Tab-separated table of C-alpha atoms and ligand atoms in Angstrom:
chain	number	residue	atom	x	y	z
S	1	MET	CA	41.148	-32.742	-51.087
S	2	LYS	CA	37.771	-32.446	-52.580
S	3	PHE	CA	34.251	-31.730	-51.663
S	4	PRO	CA	32.748	-34.619	-49.720
S	5	ASP	CA	30.371	-36.785	-51.963
S	6	ASN	CA	27.480	-35.792	-50.269
S	7	PHE	CA	28.040	-32.089	-50.032
S	8	LEU	CA	24.891	-30.427	-49.537
S	9	TRP	CA	25.009	-27.866	-52.863
S	10	GLY	CA	21.929	-25.819	-53.105
S	11	GLY	CA	20.335	-22.305	-52.935
S	12	ALA	CA	18.732	-20.181	-50.184
S	13	THR	CA	15.541	-18.135	-49.772
S	14	ALA	CA	13.123	-17.078	-47.284
S	15	ALA	CA	9.274	-16.817	-47.023
S	16	ASN	CA	8.929	-13.272	-46.595
S	17	GLN	CA	11.595	-12.389	-49.335
S	18	CYS	CA	9.755	-14.699	-51.989
S	19	GLU	CA	6.447	-16.051	-51.268
S	20	GLY	CA	4.273	-13.288	-51.571
S	21	GLY	CA	0.574	-14.292	-51.073
S	22	PHE	CA	0.609	-12.217	-47.755
S	23	LYS	CA	-2.953	-12.512	-47.162
S	24	GLU	CA	-3.617	-15.858	-48.532
S	25	GLY	CA	-4.423	-19.135	-46.877
S	26	GLY	CA	-5.022	-17.715	-43.651
S	27	LYS	CA	-1.892	-15.951	-43.353
S	28	GLY	CA	-1.488	-13.543	-40.402
S	29	LEU	CA	0.435	-10.258	-40.572
S	30	SER	CA	4.054	-10.275	-39.642
S	31	GLU	CA	6.615	-7.594	-39.023
S	32	SER	CA	7.882	-7.963	-42.759
S	33	ASP	CA	4.386	-6.939	-43.837
S	34	VAL	CA	4.542	-3.381	-42.558
S	35	LYS	CA	7.877	-2.667	-44.319
S	36	THR	CA	7.883	-0.301	-47.283
S	37	ALA	CA	9.872	-0.498	-50.130
S	38	GLY	CA	13.324	1.758	-50.472
S	39	THR	CA	16.526	2.161	-52.319
S	40	VAL	CA	20.100	2.551	-51.625
S	41	SER	CA	19.463	6.065	-50.830
S	42	GLU	CA	15.966	5.908	-49.304
S	43	PRO	CA	15.450	3.901	-46.294
S	44	ARG	CA	12.805	1.273	-45.808
S	45	TYR	CA	10.361	2.260	-43.188
S	46	ILE	CA	7.868	0.626	-40.857
S	47	THR	CA	4.336	2.276	-41.261
S	48	TYR	CA	1.820	2.703	-38.452
S	49	MET	CA	-1.477	4.192	-37.198
S	50	ASP	CA	-1.306	6.589	-34.375
S	51	LYS	CA	-3.843	6.765	-31.679
S	52	ASN	CA	-5.713	9.339	-33.459
S	53	GLY	CA	-5.687	7.470	-36.622
S	54	THR	CA	-3.093	9.404	-38.323
S	55	PRO	CA	-0.831	7.524	-40.642
S	56	GLY	CA	2.712	7.542	-39.961
S	57	LYS	CA	6.284	5.924	-40.914
S	58	MET	CA	9.219	5.230	-38.787
S	59	LEU	CA	12.972	3.695	-39.040
S	60	PRO	CA	13.451	0.419	-37.317
S	61	GLN	CA	15.586	2.069	-34.485
S	62	GLU	CA	12.957	4.548	-33.780
S	63	THR	CA	10.170	4.086	-31.092
S	64	LEU	CA	6.550	3.858	-32.076
S	65	PRO	CA	4.604	6.855	-30.594
S	66	LYS	CA	2.712	5.889	-27.746
S	67	GLY	CA	-0.644	4.459	-28.488
S	68	ALA	CA	0.204	3.721	-32.297
S	69	ARG	CA	0.137	0.261	-33.850
S	70	ARG	CA	2.081	-0.742	-37.067
S	71	ALA	CA	-0.051	-1.255	-39.864
S	72	VAL	CA	-0.646	-1.567	-43.690
S	73	LEU	CA	-1.476	1.659	-45.121
S	74	GLU	CA	-2.760	2.988	-48.465
S	75	GLY	CA	-0.594	4.723	-50.721
S	76	TYR	CA	2.705	2.672	-49.795
S	77	HIS	CA	4.452	-0.038	-51.694
S	78	TYR	CA	4.943	-3.072	-49.706
S	79	PRO	CA	7.169	-5.419	-51.777
S	80	TYR	CA	7.116	-8.498	-49.548
S	81	HIS	CA	3.139	-8.638	-50.020
S	82	ASP	CA	3.655	-10.404	-53.454
S	83	ALA	CA	7.378	-10.594	-53.752
S	84	ILE	CA	8.201	-13.079	-56.492
S	85	ASP	CA	4.852	-15.247	-55.815
S	86	PHE	CA	6.609	-18.401	-54.872
S	87	TYR	CA	3.642	-19.035	-53.051
S	88	HIS	CA	1.805	-19.753	-56.244
S	89	ARG	CA	4.992	-20.681	-58.258
S	90	TYR	CA	6.811	-22.925	-56.088
S	91	LYS	CA	6.445	-25.803	-58.487
S	92	GLU	CA	8.054	-24.015	-61.340
S	93	ASP	CA	10.937	-22.763	-59.142
S	94	ILE	CA	11.661	-26.293	-57.759
S	95	LYS	CA	11.846	-27.816	-61.055
S	96	LEU	CA	14.364	-25.164	-61.948
S	97	PHE	CA	16.399	-25.880	-58.874
S	98	ALA	CA	16.264	-29.535	-59.697
S	99	GLU	CA	17.645	-28.699	-63.025
S	100	MET	CA	20.611	-27.022	-61.673
S	101	GLY	CA	21.088	-30.106	-59.677
S	102	PHE	CA	20.479	-28.961	-56.020
S	103	LYS	CA	20.954	-31.289	-53.349
S	104	ALA	CA	19.568	-28.877	-50.543
S	105	PHE	CA	17.142	-26.063	-50.625
S	106	ARG	CA	17.202	-23.765	-47.692
S	107	MET	CA	13.827	-21.917	-47.468
S	108	SER	CA	11.993	-20.700	-44.389
S	109	ILE	CA	8.358	-21.291	-42.953
S	110	ALA	CA	6.329	-18.098	-42.364
S	111	GLY	CA	5.096	-18.839	-38.959
S	112	THR	CA	2.298	-16.491	-39.683
S	113	ARG	CA	0.819	-19.335	-41.880
S	114	ILE	CA	0.876	-21.828	-39.119
S	115	TYR	CA	-0.159	-19.435	-36.244
S	116	PRO	CA	-1.610	-16.218	-37.895
S	117	LYS	CA	-1.382	-14.365	-34.636
S	118	GLY	CA	0.978	-16.672	-32.740
S	119	ILE	CA	-1.598	-17.064	-29.845
S	120	GLU	CA	-3.974	-19.606	-31.464
S	121	GLU	CA	-4.568	-23.051	-29.938
S	122	LYS	CA	-4.704	-24.878	-33.134
S	123	PRO	CA	-2.522	-24.135	-36.307
S	124	ASN	CA	-3.925	-23.093	-39.597
S	125	GLN	CA	-4.310	-26.192	-41.602
S	126	GLU	CA	-4.032	-24.356	-44.849
S	127	GLY	CA	-0.597	-23.167	-43.843
S	128	LEU	CA	0.753	-26.642	-42.645
S	129	ASP	CA	-0.907	-28.152	-46.007
S	130	PHE	CA	1.174	-25.603	-48.035
S	131	TYR	CA	4.659	-26.241	-46.650
S	132	ARG	CA	3.871	-30.087	-46.861
S	133	ASP	CA	3.233	-29.534	-50.417
S	134	VAL	CA	6.414	-27.720	-50.678
S	135	PHE	CA	8.440	-30.468	-49.094
S	136	LEU	CA	6.856	-33.063	-51.246
S	137	GLU	CA	7.641	-31.312	-54.346
S	138	LEU	CA	11.255	-31.231	-53.232
S	139	LYS	CA	11.143	-34.850	-52.209
S	140	LYS	CA	10.236	-35.589	-55.747
S	141	TYR	CA	13.600	-34.349	-56.976
S	142	ASN	CA	15.699	-35.529	-53.928
S	143	ILE	CA	16.237	-31.986	-52.872
S	144	GLU	CA	16.837	-31.892	-48.867
S	145	PRO	CA	15.078	-28.900	-47.415
S	146	ILE	CA	16.987	-26.885	-44.748
S	147	VAL	CA	14.163	-25.047	-43.008
S	148	THR	CA	14.711	-21.835	-41.198
S	149	ILE	CA	12.067	-21.462	-38.699
S	150	GLN	CA	12.001	-17.621	-38.180
S	151	HIS	CA	13.458	-15.472	-40.862
S	152	TYR	CA	13.102	-12.074	-39.729
S	153	ASP	CA	9.115	-12.445	-39.440
S	154	THR	CA	7.869	-12.566	-36.038
S	155	PRO	CA	3.960	-12.305	-35.907
S	156	LEU	CA	2.833	-8.510	-35.817
S	157	TYR	CA	0.324	-9.366	-33.248
S	158	LEU	CA	3.102	-10.664	-30.705
S	159	ILE	CA	5.059	-7.414	-31.382
S	160	GLU	CA	1.782	-5.116	-30.812
S	161	GLU	CA	0.819	-6.972	-27.791
S	162	PHE	CA	3.751	-7.907	-26.011
S	163	GLY	CA	6.480	-6.235	-27.430
S	164	GLY	CA	7.711	-9.105	-29.578
S	165	TRP	CA	11.058	-10.742	-28.605
S	166	ASN	CA	11.394	-8.229	-25.701
S	167	SER	CA	8.948	-10.411	-24.070
S	168	ARG	CA	9.381	-13.733	-22.495
S	169	LYS	CA	6.158	-14.775	-23.899
S	170	CYS	CA	7.666	-15.063	-27.337
S	171	ILE	CA	9.426	-18.235	-25.905
S	172	GLU	CA	6.003	-19.929	-25.330
S	173	TYR	CA	5.141	-19.074	-28.913
S	174	PHE	CA	8.276	-20.445	-30.268
S	175	ASP	CA	7.740	-23.716	-28.202
S	176	LYS	CA	4.175	-24.298	-29.507
S	177	TYR	CA	5.267	-23.262	-33.177
S	178	THR	CA	8.253	-25.447	-33.289
S	179	THR	CA	6.291	-28.512	-31.643
S	180	THR	CA	3.804	-28.119	-34.213
S	181	ILE	CA	6.313	-28.164	-37.133
S	182	PHE	CA	8.791	-30.726	-35.586
S	183	ASN	CA	5.782	-33.126	-35.347
S	184	GLU	CA	4.301	-32.390	-38.457
S	185	TYR	CA	6.987	-32.484	-40.962
S	186	LYS	CA	8.852	-35.507	-39.534
S	187	GLY	CA	10.393	-37.553	-42.473
S	188	LEU	CA	10.002	-34.793	-44.646
S	189	VAL	CA	12.698	-32.275	-43.125
S	190	LYS	CA	15.975	-33.120	-41.387
S	191	TYR	CA	17.877	-30.030	-41.182
S	192	TRP	CA	16.336	-26.992	-39.264
S	193	ILE	CA	17.769	-23.576	-38.353
S	194	THR	CA	16.126	-21.741	-35.333
S	195	PHE	CA	16.605	-18.070	-36.220
S	196	ASN	CA	18.141	-16.289	-39.185
S	197	GLU	CA	20.885	-14.195	-38.410
S	198	ILE	CA	20.257	-14.148	-34.744
S	199	ASN	CA	23.030	-11.864	-33.798
S	200	CYS	CA	21.335	-9.095	-35.985
S	201	ALA	CA	20.130	-7.502	-32.667
S	202	ALA	CA	23.566	-7.705	-31.229
S	203	VAL	CA	25.092	-5.653	-34.116
S	204	ASN	CA	22.555	-3.140	-34.370
S	205	LYS	CA	24.603	-0.602	-32.553
S	206	ASP	CA	27.595	-1.204	-35.027
S	207	PHE	CA	25.913	-0.471	-38.338
S	208	ARG	CA	23.121	1.722	-37.703
S	209	PRO	CA	24.113	5.283	-37.530
S	210	ASN	CA	22.866	7.178	-34.201
S	211	TYR	CA	21.542	3.850	-32.559
S	212	PRO	CA	20.320	4.974	-29.381
S	213	PHE	CA	22.434	3.604	-26.274
S	214	GLU	CA	19.327	2.755	-24.188
S	215	LYS	CA	18.147	0.509	-26.648
S	216	ILE	CA	21.236	-1.727	-26.619
S	217	LYS	CA	20.015	-3.330	-23.365
S	218	ASP	CA	16.844	-4.435	-24.864
S	219	ASP	CA	18.573	-6.233	-27.757
S	220	TYR	CA	20.691	-8.196	-25.418
S	221	GLN	CA	17.450	-9.107	-23.330
S	222	SER	CA	15.781	-10.188	-26.533
S	223	LEU	CA	18.622	-12.256	-27.698
S	224	HIS	CA	18.192	-13.847	-24.434
S	225	TYR	CA	14.963	-14.880	-25.069
S	226	LYS	CA	15.728	-16.062	-28.598
S	227	PHE	CA	18.580	-18.408	-27.051
S	228	VAL	CA	16.240	-19.800	-24.674
S	229	ALA	CA	13.723	-20.468	-27.406
S	230	SER	CA	16.241	-22.058	-29.894
S	231	ALA	CA	17.513	-24.277	-27.241
S	232	ARG	CA	14.278	-25.370	-26.105
S	233	ALA	CA	13.490	-26.101	-29.837
S	234	VAL	CA	16.674	-28.110	-30.151
S	235	LYS	CA	15.829	-30.189	-27.239
S	236	LYS	CA	12.114	-30.789	-28.490
S	237	ALA	CA	13.395	-31.360	-31.913
S	238	HIS	CA	15.583	-34.327	-30.610
S	239	GLU	CA	12.753	-35.764	-28.387
S	240	ILE	CA	10.473	-35.591	-31.642
S	241	ASP	CA	12.876	-37.288	-33.971
S	242	ARG	CA	16.605	-38.337	-33.077
S	243	ASP	CA	17.533	-37.777	-36.701
S	244	TYR	CA	16.727	-34.202	-36.713
S	245	ILE	CA	19.647	-31.786	-37.344
S	246	VAL	CA	19.452	-28.382	-35.665
S	247	GLY	CA	21.652	-25.219	-36.426
S	248	CYS	CA	22.078	-21.849	-35.176
S	249	MET	CA	22.599	-19.088	-37.938
S	250	ILE	CA	24.948	-16.317	-37.699
S	251	ALA	CA	25.735	-13.460	-39.640
S	252	TYR	CA	29.451	-13.755	-39.685
S	253	ASN	CA	31.292	-10.750	-40.891
S	254	PRO	CA	34.905	-11.188	-39.518
S	255	ALA	CA	36.139	-7.877	-38.211
S	256	TYR	CA	39.586	-7.133	-39.242
S	257	SER	CA	41.696	-4.611	-37.438
S	258	LEU	CA	42.583	-1.819	-40.011
S	259	THR	CA	46.011	-1.339	-38.489
S	260	CYS	CA	48.271	-2.923	-36.441
S	261	ASP	CA	47.827	-0.742	-33.667
S	262	PRO	CA	47.043	-3.057	-30.479
S	263	LYS	CA	43.975	-0.884	-29.586
S	264	ASP	CA	42.568	-1.652	-33.062
S	265	ILE	CA	43.146	-5.390	-32.512
S	266	LEU	CA	41.413	-5.020	-29.220
S	267	LYS	CA	38.568	-3.276	-30.691
S	268	ALA	CA	38.174	-5.659	-33.389
S	269	GLN	CA	38.050	-8.743	-30.829
S	270	LYS	CA	35.455	-6.944	-28.737
S	271	GLN	CA	33.184	-6.276	-31.655
S	272	LEU	CA	33.248	-9.798	-32.601
S	273	GLN	CA	32.627	-10.877	-29.227
S	274	GLU	CA	29.893	-8.554	-28.642
S	275	GLY	CA	27.921	-9.116	-32.019
S	276	THR	CA	28.953	-12.568	-32.999
S	277	TYR	CA	30.744	-14.906	-30.718
S	278	ILE	CA	28.257	-14.324	-27.823
S	279	CYS	CA	25.548	-15.937	-29.789
S	280	GLY	CA	27.738	-18.841	-31.129
S	281	ASP	CA	29.295	-19.637	-27.735
S	282	VAL	CA	25.768	-19.815	-25.952
S	283	MET	CA	24.246	-21.739	-28.777
S	284	ALA	CA	27.042	-24.271	-29.374
S	285	GLN	CA	28.575	-24.341	-25.888
S	286	GLY	CA	25.364	-24.142	-23.950
S	287	GLU	CA	26.318	-21.243	-21.774
S	288	TYR	CA	27.266	-17.668	-21.702
S	289	PRO	CA	30.662	-16.900	-22.380
S	290	TYR	CA	33.019	-15.418	-19.683
S	291	TYR	CA	32.912	-11.925	-21.334
S	292	ALA	CA	29.043	-11.685	-21.401
S	293	GLN	CA	29.274	-10.182	-17.884
S	294	GLN	CA	31.446	-7.079	-19.267
S	295	ILE	CA	28.978	-6.586	-22.247
S	296	TRP	CA	25.858	-6.494	-19.897
S	297	LYS	CA	27.883	-4.238	-17.661
S	298	LYS	CA	28.685	-1.956	-20.481
S	299	TYR	CA	25.417	-1.404	-21.818
S	300	ASN	CA	23.441	-1.541	-18.315
S	301	VAL	CA	21.901	-4.692	-19.086
S	302	GLU	CA	19.870	-6.461	-16.022
S	303	LEU	CA	19.250	-9.828	-17.548
S	304	ASP	CA	16.055	-11.252	-16.917
S	305	CYS	CA	17.417	-15.048	-16.891
S	306	THR	CA	16.127	-17.699	-14.686
S	307	GLU	CA	17.798	-21.073	-13.771
S	308	GLU	CA	15.416	-23.085	-15.985
S	309	ASP	CA	16.815	-20.666	-18.787
S	310	LEU	CA	20.294	-21.599	-18.050
S	311	ALA	CA	19.266	-25.176	-17.752
S	312	ASP	CA	17.638	-25.152	-21.247
S	313	LEU	CA	20.728	-23.490	-22.765
S	314	LYS	CA	22.771	-26.180	-21.321
S	315	GLU	CA	20.663	-29.143	-22.690
S	316	GLY	CA	19.916	-27.261	-26.106
S	317	CYS	CA	23.285	-26.914	-27.860
S	318	VAL	CA	22.842	-26.904	-31.575
S	319	ASP	CA	24.258	-29.703	-33.792
S	320	ILE	CA	25.759	-27.488	-36.456
S	321	ILE	CA	26.830	-24.031	-37.242
S	322	THR	CA	25.314	-22.271	-40.034
S	323	ILE	CA	26.420	-18.900	-41.397
S	324	SER	CA	25.692	-16.271	-43.937
S	325	TYR	CA	28.889	-14.804	-44.973
S	326	TYR	CA	29.254	-11.955	-47.527
S	327	MET	CA	31.996	-9.713	-46.592
S	328	SER	CA	34.561	-8.802	-43.872
S	329	THR	CA	34.570	-5.475	-42.037
S	330	CYS	CA	37.684	-3.251	-41.007
S	331	VAL	CA	37.719	-1.888	-37.220
S	332	THR	CA	39.882	1.230	-36.225
S	333	THR	CA	40.168	3.481	-33.219
S	334	HIS	CA	41.665	5.908	-35.806
S	335	LYS	CA	40.120	8.603	-37.821
S	336	VAL	CA	39.395	7.497	-41.506
S	337	GLU	CA	38.560	8.979	-44.742
S	338	SER	CA	35.615	6.786	-45.835
S	339	THR	CA	33.591	4.094	-44.398
S	340	VAL	CA	31.646	1.395	-46.070
S	341	SER	CA	28.635	-0.669	-45.300
S	342	GLY	CA	27.823	-4.356	-46.057
S	343	ASN	CA	25.334	-6.785	-44.499
S	344	LEU	CA	24.509	-5.748	-41.106
S	345	SER	CA	27.781	-4.028	-40.683
S	346	MET	CA	29.485	-0.727	-41.231
S	347	GLY	CA	33.444	0.052	-40.947
S	348	ALA	CA	36.773	1.517	-42.558
S	349	LYS	CA	37.519	0.719	-46.268
S	350	ASN	CA	39.733	-1.908	-46.672
S	351	PRO	CA	42.433	-0.898	-49.435
S	352	TYR	CA	43.066	-4.497	-50.374
S	353	LEU	CA	39.591	-5.527	-51.500
S	354	GLN	CA	37.103	-4.723	-54.173
S	355	TYR	CA	33.627	-3.525	-53.448
S	356	SER	CA	30.431	-4.390	-55.169
S	357	GLU	CA	28.103	-1.911	-57.105
S	358	TYR	CA	26.448	-1.789	-53.697
S	359	GLY	CA	29.537	-1.002	-51.830
S	360	TRP	CA	29.713	-4.588	-50.284
S	361	ALA	CA	33.364	-6.001	-49.727
S	362	MET	CA	34.286	-9.044	-51.739
S	363	ASP	CA	36.623	-11.079	-49.827
S	364	PRO	CA	36.590	-14.810	-50.617
S	365	ASP	CA	39.844	-15.205	-48.555
S	366	GLY	CA	37.672	-13.861	-45.519
S	367	LEU	CA	35.514	-16.793	-45.866
S	368	ARG	CA	38.411	-19.373	-45.489
S	369	TYR	CA	39.403	-17.287	-42.483
S	370	SER	CA	35.853	-17.277	-40.931
S	371	LEU	CA	35.499	-20.987	-41.556
S	372	ASN	CA	38.559	-21.924	-39.882
S	373	GLU	CA	38.055	-19.483	-37.018
S	374	LEU	CA	34.485	-20.958	-36.381
S	375	TYR	CA	35.695	-24.513	-36.761
S	376	ALA	CA	38.456	-23.939	-34.353
S	377	ARG	CA	35.929	-22.557	-31.822
S	378	TYR	CA	33.304	-24.916	-32.210
S	379	ARG	CA	34.151	-28.255	-33.680
S	380	LYS	CA	30.936	-28.609	-35.410
S	381	PRO	CA	29.873	-29.179	-38.976
S	382	ILE	CA	29.252	-25.918	-40.723
S	383	ILE	CA	26.952	-24.994	-43.667
S	384	VAL	CA	27.425	-21.748	-45.444
S	385	VAL	CA	23.844	-21.030	-45.739
S	386	GLU	CA	24.124	-17.337	-47.363
S	387	ASN	CA	26.686	-16.074	-49.562
S	388	GLY	CA	26.385	-14.240	-52.946
S	389	LEU	CA	26.458	-10.957	-54.987
S	390	GLY	CA	23.710	-8.468	-54.988
S	391	CYS	CA	23.758	-6.638	-58.065
S	392	GLN	CA	21.822	-5.330	-61.059
S	393	ASP	CA	21.253	-7.600	-64.028
S	394	LYS	CA	20.029	-6.940	-67.371
S	395	LEU	CA	17.430	-9.139	-69.053
S	396	GLU	CA	18.428	-9.178	-72.888
S	397	ASP	CA	15.549	-9.104	-75.663
S	398	ASP	CA	16.252	-12.946	-76.255
S	399	GLY	CA	15.707	-13.804	-72.628
S	400	THR	CA	19.324	-14.224	-71.621
S	401	VAL	CA	21.092	-12.376	-68.837
S	402	HIS	CA	24.956	-12.378	-68.790
S	403	ASP	CA	26.272	-12.338	-65.262
S	404	PRO	CA	29.857	-13.206	-65.314
S	405	TYR	CA	30.477	-10.798	-62.173
S	406	ARG	CA	28.278	-13.263	-60.301
S	407	ILE	CA	30.263	-16.283	-61.527
S	408	GLU	CA	33.382	-14.776	-60.755
S	409	TYR	CA	32.051	-13.831	-57.054
S	410	LEU	CA	30.775	-17.411	-56.420
S	411	ARG	CA	33.761	-19.298	-57.982
S	412	ASN	CA	36.237	-17.227	-55.866
S	413	HIS	CA	34.071	-18.109	-52.673
S	414	ILE	CA	33.751	-21.812	-53.576
S	415	ALA	CA	37.307	-21.866	-54.166
S	416	ALA	CA	37.800	-20.469	-50.772
S	417	MET	CA	35.699	-23.170	-49.142
S	418	LYS	CA	37.689	-25.899	-50.867
S	419	GLN	CA	40.709	-24.370	-49.221
S	420	ALA	CA	38.897	-24.519	-45.990
S	421	ILE	CA	38.065	-28.311	-46.280
S	422	ASP	CA	41.946	-28.575	-47.017
S	423	ASP	CA	42.431	-26.888	-44.020
S	424	GLY	CA	40.343	-29.667	-42.218
S	425	VAL	CA	37.179	-27.779	-41.651
S	426	ASP	CA	34.080	-29.847	-41.652
S	427	LEU	CA	32.140	-28.113	-44.188
S	428	ILE	CA	28.906	-29.934	-45.131
S	429	GLY	CA	26.898	-27.543	-47.357
S	430	TYR	CA	26.732	-24.320	-49.658
S	431	THR	CA	23.401	-22.525	-50.246
S	432	PRO	CA	24.094	-19.242	-52.007
S	433	TRP	CA	21.572	-16.556	-51.204
S	434	GLY	CA	18.679	-15.614	-53.340
S	435	CYS	CA	19.233	-18.492	-55.755
S	436	ILE	CA	16.068	-17.035	-57.433
S	437	ASP	CA	15.921	-13.240	-57.713
S	438	LEU	CA	13.945	-12.074	-54.558
S	439	VAL	CA	13.199	-8.735	-52.662
S	440	SER	CA	16.307	-7.289	-51.193
S	441	ALA	CA	16.388	-7.266	-47.421
S	442	SER	CA	18.247	-4.056	-46.872
S	443	THR	CA	16.701	-1.969	-49.504
S	444	GLY	CA	13.342	-3.408	-50.232
S	445	GLU	CA	14.223	-3.522	-54.024
S	446	MET	CA	13.976	-6.165	-56.777
S	447	LYS	CA	16.645	-4.717	-58.687
S	448	LYS	CA	19.484	-5.932	-56.258
S	449	ARG	CA	19.418	-9.274	-57.477
S	450	TYR	CA	21.388	-12.441	-56.302
S	451	GLY	CA	19.765	-15.423	-58.381
S	452	PHE	CA	20.804	-17.713	-60.872
S	453	ILE	CA	17.285	-17.235	-62.088
S	454	TYR	CA	15.935	-13.903	-63.052
S	455	VAL	CA	12.626	-12.916	-62.324
S	456	ASP	CA	10.896	-10.347	-64.393
S	457	ARG	CA	9.638	-7.913	-61.800
S	458	ASN	CA	10.646	-4.284	-61.040
S	459	ASN	CA	10.968	-2.127	-57.949
S	460	ASP	CA	7.375	-0.733	-58.379
S	461	GLY	CA	6.025	-3.974	-58.721
S	462	THR	CA	5.435	-4.304	-62.384
S	463	GLY	CA	6.705	-7.100	-64.484
S	464	THR	CA	5.423	-10.685	-65.701
S	465	LEU	CA	7.168	-12.595	-62.928
S	466	ASN	CA	8.391	-14.844	-65.711
S	467	ARG	CA	11.407	-16.692	-64.677
S	468	TYR	CA	14.538	-16.848	-67.117
S	469	LYS	CA	17.851	-18.709	-66.737
S	470	LYS	CA	20.851	-16.412	-66.140
S	471	ASP	CA	24.471	-17.475	-67.406
S	472	SER	CA	25.297	-18.337	-63.925
S	473	PHE	CA	22.550	-21.021	-63.886
S	474	ASN	CA	24.445	-23.242	-66.488
S	475	TRP	CA	27.635	-22.494	-64.632
S	476	TYR	CA	26.358	-23.320	-61.259
S	477	ARG	CA	24.806	-26.598	-62.742
S	478	LYS	CA	28.225	-27.478	-63.932
S	479	VAL	CA	29.813	-26.757	-60.583
S	480	ILE	CA	27.330	-29.109	-58.822
S	481	ALA	CA	27.728	-31.799	-61.335
S	482	SER	CA	31.325	-32.009	-60.877
S	483	ASN	CA	31.037	-31.574	-57.232
S	484	GLY	CA	32.795	-28.281	-57.042
S	485	GLU	CA	35.742	-29.499	-59.252
S	486	ASP	CA	34.893	-27.531	-62.474
S	487	LEU	CA	34.587	-23.778	-61.568
S	488	ALA	CA	35.651	-22.448	-64.979
S	489	LEU	CA	33.645	-20.522	-67.438
S	490	ASP	CA	32.499	-22.066	-70.479
S	491	ALA	CA	34.652	-19.898	-72.600
S	492	GLU	CA	37.723	-21.294	-70.481
S	493	HIS	CA	37.198	-24.867	-71.316
X	1	LIG	C1	20.767	-11.386	-45.017
X	1	LIG	C2	19.551	-11.995	-45.116
X	1	LIG	C3	18.832	-12.364	-46.117
X	1	LIG	C4	19.186	-11.484	-47.406
X	1	LIG	C5	20.691	-11.125	-47.405
X	1	LIG	C6	21.117	-10.252	-48.498
X	1	LIG	O1	20.987	-10.601	-43.986
X	1	LIG	O2	19.354	-13.301	-44.202
X	1	LIG	O3	17.267	-12.297	-45.906
X	1	LIG	O4	18.215	-10.594	-47.583
X	1	LIG	O5	21.037	-10.522	-46.210
X	1	LIG	O6	20.733	-8.858	-48.223
X	1	LIG	P1	20.285	-7.736	-49.085
X	1	LIG	O7	18.864	-8.404	-49.806
X	1	LIG	O8	19.957	-6.846	-48.219
X	1	LIG	O9	21.099	-7.639	-50.152
């Protein structure tokens, strides 16, 4: 078995983590714009101004003091404000993607460029023009955009005024926003993803230490509103253009049982249902699964759900499944010596796996396993829209970057995808995360890098922003040119 001829090889980014230009082109503020920089040991904060005008900061799981409003404050570094300046440099970056032979590029639209506050009647023309230009640039090189409609950047205004996705109001906003972009970019975009890692709300309780129990019910409510918004968007997309292909996007961390104790097995199963499958099941199958009642009961959820919502969910099933896959996680009911964290996950350490310098498990077999699980469950084409190794790279004096560790990680995962295709999985694309270095979502750092392209930018915002090709750049070009057949390092030829 080979990778299919039209396999979508490419890379992935998101507007908030790469564009910068946070005040340009009429853009409004989003939730991303009030997130400070952090490190592995220092968390990222959300900044606010309280009702007496006193500045403050809080963790995402904390509750804003009464009367306070999230705000950009003096004296903090907000890495998303400038990011890697894709906003001005997209032509140069897309040219480099084309040089690697990209067939696809996953990116997101910052909704706040289109509807700055989210409530406007008319879209912001400058924002529409910016993305049109980006899509035209991609078209020039025959690169298919895969567009995430919301990637962790709800307009701040909607959060402040209505409580964000905890309000039904956001469904209306999303309806207007998606209708605009589906009409606007007809003929330029074919693949759409409604929400990045939609299950992030459902897994809060599993990876954020001391997550307040009473917040969990709100998470499931916000998830419901997103499901409905997504289903309506799928329906709308198909009405506007029958060729549109719309996917859900789930952070898929397979939960392994640490031991063969049946109690561990059951715990792992529950964790996947509550945090992952509930999303895929609703979005791909059009209704809440049988175990949803159990979840709502456990977390005291009294779901605001109308008959119309249920009808929308039924009629708005996604066409494809897309996932981020970085690692697996281990679940147990027993006491363990050490825990490890990863992408939206936390669990016991797996003695059979290696861990990256950021402590994320590296498990290519887990990707094959996950693809089989997802395909068996949904029988829809799958794209792995995020995968990769975040680590620190060194820019040498001669402008080279030697990153054999990244090549090793990627080639093991590509080999695993090929095995999954052999198994019979309908895998149609692969866009590794952060194909160009960008700001890390969890740490807010620049030095946690994923790219094939090095961007000269430091944690404190200094640096030339110049782009350099890493060794993995040439390796990936060869992988794409051989349609995934040649995964060897040059030295191995
Ligand atoms: C996913 C997000 C991405 C990206 C990635 C890597 O959850 O969808 O936005 O950031 O994780 O994570 P990090 O940047 O924290 O290493």
